[in-house]
Structures are given as structure tokens and as C-alpha cells.
Amino acid sequence: MSEQAEQAVETPELDRYECRSCGYVYEPEKGDDKQDIPSGTLFAELPADWRCPVCTAKKVAFANIGPAGTASGFKENLGYGLGVNQLTPTQKNILIFGALALGFLFFISLYGLQ
Ligand SMILES: [Zn+2]
């Protein structure tokens, strides 16, 4: 948590803005190719007549959603966490088959003891 706070203090000008109409996110690092906005342009520096490239909403329709580092990094961490628990169908079959085989062996061993 402390790292994110420090990052926000270091780069407050790189806040991203999300279009509340369509969900488009303006990222200062990328700019806006379609409207000749060079990368590194802050949202506040965009021309007053700049419109959302997706739905042409005005700048006032955008909401500050914070710098890119925090949200995207959090999503990546989530992906790593889920990736460990996500099994492919093949892996699931191996697990199921393995459990059945173990159960069968256990069943046979019980007979062996009697
Ligand atoms: Zn939009």
C-alpha cells in the first residue's frame, strides 16, 4: 500500500480519465492518435474542443480514475492469483482420474487385508 501511495505522489499528473458515457479511458502516456494528441499530454492540457474518440462526449463527461500504475498493477496481481487456481480441462481430467484410481486402489487394498 505504501508503494502505491508514493507512486501517486510522484506522478499525480499522470491521472487517467474515464469517459462516463462509454468507458473509454484517456491515458496521458499514450495520448490520442486519432486526434493528433501526442503521448505525454495531460488530460488538463487537452484542447477544450477535444472529444471522446469513441462516443464524442465532451471533456466534462470524463472522470478522474487515478494514475495508471495503481489500477493496472492491481489487475495484474489479480491475474497471477487466479492463474494458480485455474486448471485446464486436461488437468481437471487428470485430477479426477487420479482420484478415481486412488479410490480404486484403496478399495482393492481393503480386500487384500481381509
Ligand atoms: Zn466516450
Coordinates of C-alpha atoms and ligand atoms in Angstrom, one line a residue:
M1 CA 0.0 0.0 0.0
S2 CA 2.8 2.4 0.9
E3 CA 4.5 1.9 -2.5
Q4 CA 1.3 2.9 -4.3
A5 CA 0.9 6.0 -2.2
E6 CA 4.5 7.0 -3.0
Q7 CA 3.9 6.4 -6.7
A8 CA 0.8 8.6 -6.6
V9 CA 2.7 11.4 -5.1
E10 CA 5.5 11.2 -7.6
T11 CA 3.3 11.2 -10.7
P12 CA 0.0 13.0 -9.8
E13 CA -0.1 14.5 -13.3
L14 CA -0.5 11.1 -15.0
D15 CA -4.0 10.6 -13.8
R16 CA -6.2 8.8 -16.3
Y17 CA -9.7 9.9 -17.1
E18 CA -12.6 7.6 -18.0
C19 CA -15.5 8.6 -20.2
R20 CA -18.6 8.1 -18.2
S21 CA -20.6 7.7 -21.4
C22 CA -18.8 4.8 -23.0
G23 CA -16.0 3.7 -20.6
Y24 CA -13.1 4.9 -22.8
V25 CA -10.0 5.7 -20.8
Y26 CA -7.7 8.5 -21.8
E27 CA -4.2 7.7 -20.8
P28 CA -1.6 10.6 -20.7
E29 CA 1.2 8.1 -21.5
K30 CA -0.5 7.2 -24.8
G31 CA -2.2 10.4 -25.9
D32 CA -4.8 10.1 -28.6
D33 CA -3.5 9.2 -32.1
K34 CA -6.9 9.8 -33.8
Q35 CA -6.9 13.5 -32.8
D36 CA -3.2 14.2 -33.0
I37 CA -2.7 14.3 -29.3
P38 CA 1.0 13.3 -28.6
S39 CA 1.8 10.9 -25.9
G40 CA 2.6 12.5 -22.6
T41 CA -0.2 15.1 -22.9
L42 CA -2.1 15.6 -19.7
F43 CA -5.8 15.5 -19.7
A44 CA -5.9 19.0 -18.4
E45 CA -3.8 20.1 -21.4
L46 CA -6.2 18.6 -24.0
P47 CA -7.8 21.3 -26.1
A48 CA -11.2 22.5 -24.9
D49 CA -12.9 21.1 -28.0
W50 CA -11.3 17.6 -27.5
R51 CA -13.9 14.9 -27.6
C52 CA -14.0 11.3 -26.6
P53 CA -12.6 9.4 -29.6
V54 CA -15.2 6.6 -29.1
C55 CA -18.5 8.4 -28.4
T56 CA -17.5 12.1 -28.9
A57 CA -18.5 13.1 -25.4
K58 CA -17.1 16.4 -24.1
K59 CA -14.2 16.6 -21.6
V60 CA -16.7 17.3 -18.8
A61 CA -18.1 13.8 -19.3
F62 CA -14.8 12.3 -18.1
A63 CA -14.0 11.3 -14.5
N64 CA -10.5 11.1 -12.9
I65 CA -9.8 7.5 -12.2
G66 CA -6.2 7.9 -10.9
P67 CA -2.8 7.1 -12.3
A68 CA -2.2 4.0 -14.5
G69 CA 0.2 2.3 -12.1
T70 CA -2.2 1.5 -9.3
A71 CA -5.2 0.1 -11.1
S72 CA -3.5 -1.9 -13.9
G73 CA -0.9 -3.3 -11.4
F74 CA -3.7 -4.4 -9.2
K75 CA -5.3 -6.3 -12.1
E76 CA -2.1 -8.0 -13.0
N77 CA -1.7 -9.2 -9.4
L78 CA -5.3 -10.5 -9.5
G79 CA -4.5 -12.4 -12.7
Y80 CA -1.5 -14.0 -11.2
G81 CA -3.5 -15.1 -8.2
L82 CA -6.3 -16.5 -10.3
G83 CA -3.9 -18.2 -12.7
V84 CA -2.7 -20.6 -10.0
N85 CA -6.2 -21.8 -9.3
Q86 CA -7.3 -22.0 -12.9
L87 CA -7.0 -25.5 -14.2
T88 CA -7.3 -26.6 -17.9
P89 CA -9.9 -29.3 -18.7
T90 CA -7.0 -31.8 -19.2
Q91 CA -5.6 -31.0 -15.8
K92 CA -9.1 -31.5 -14.3
N93 CA -9.4 -34.9 -16.0
I94 CA -6.1 -36.0 -14.7
L95 CA -7.2 -35.0 -11.2
I96 CA -10.5 -36.7 -11.5
F97 CA -9.0 -39.9 -13.0
G98 CA -6.2 -39.8 -10.4
A99 CA -8.7 -39.6 -7.6
L100 CA -10.7 -42.5 -9.0
A101 CA -7.6 -44.6 -9.4
L102 CA -6.5 -43.9 -5.9
G103 CA -10.0 -44.7 -4.6
F104 CA -9.9 -48.0 -6.6
L105 CA -6.5 -48.9 -5.2
F106 CA -7.7 -48.1 -1.7
F107 CA -10.8 -50.3 -2.3
I108 CA -8.6 -53.2 -3.5
S109 CA -6.2 -52.8 -0.6
L110 CA -9.1 -53.2 1.8
Y111 CA -10.0 -56.5 0.1
G112 CA -6.3 -57.5 0.3
L113 CA -6.3 -57.1 4.1
Q114 CA -9.3 -59.3 4.7
Ligands
ZN1 ZN -16.9 8.1 -24.6

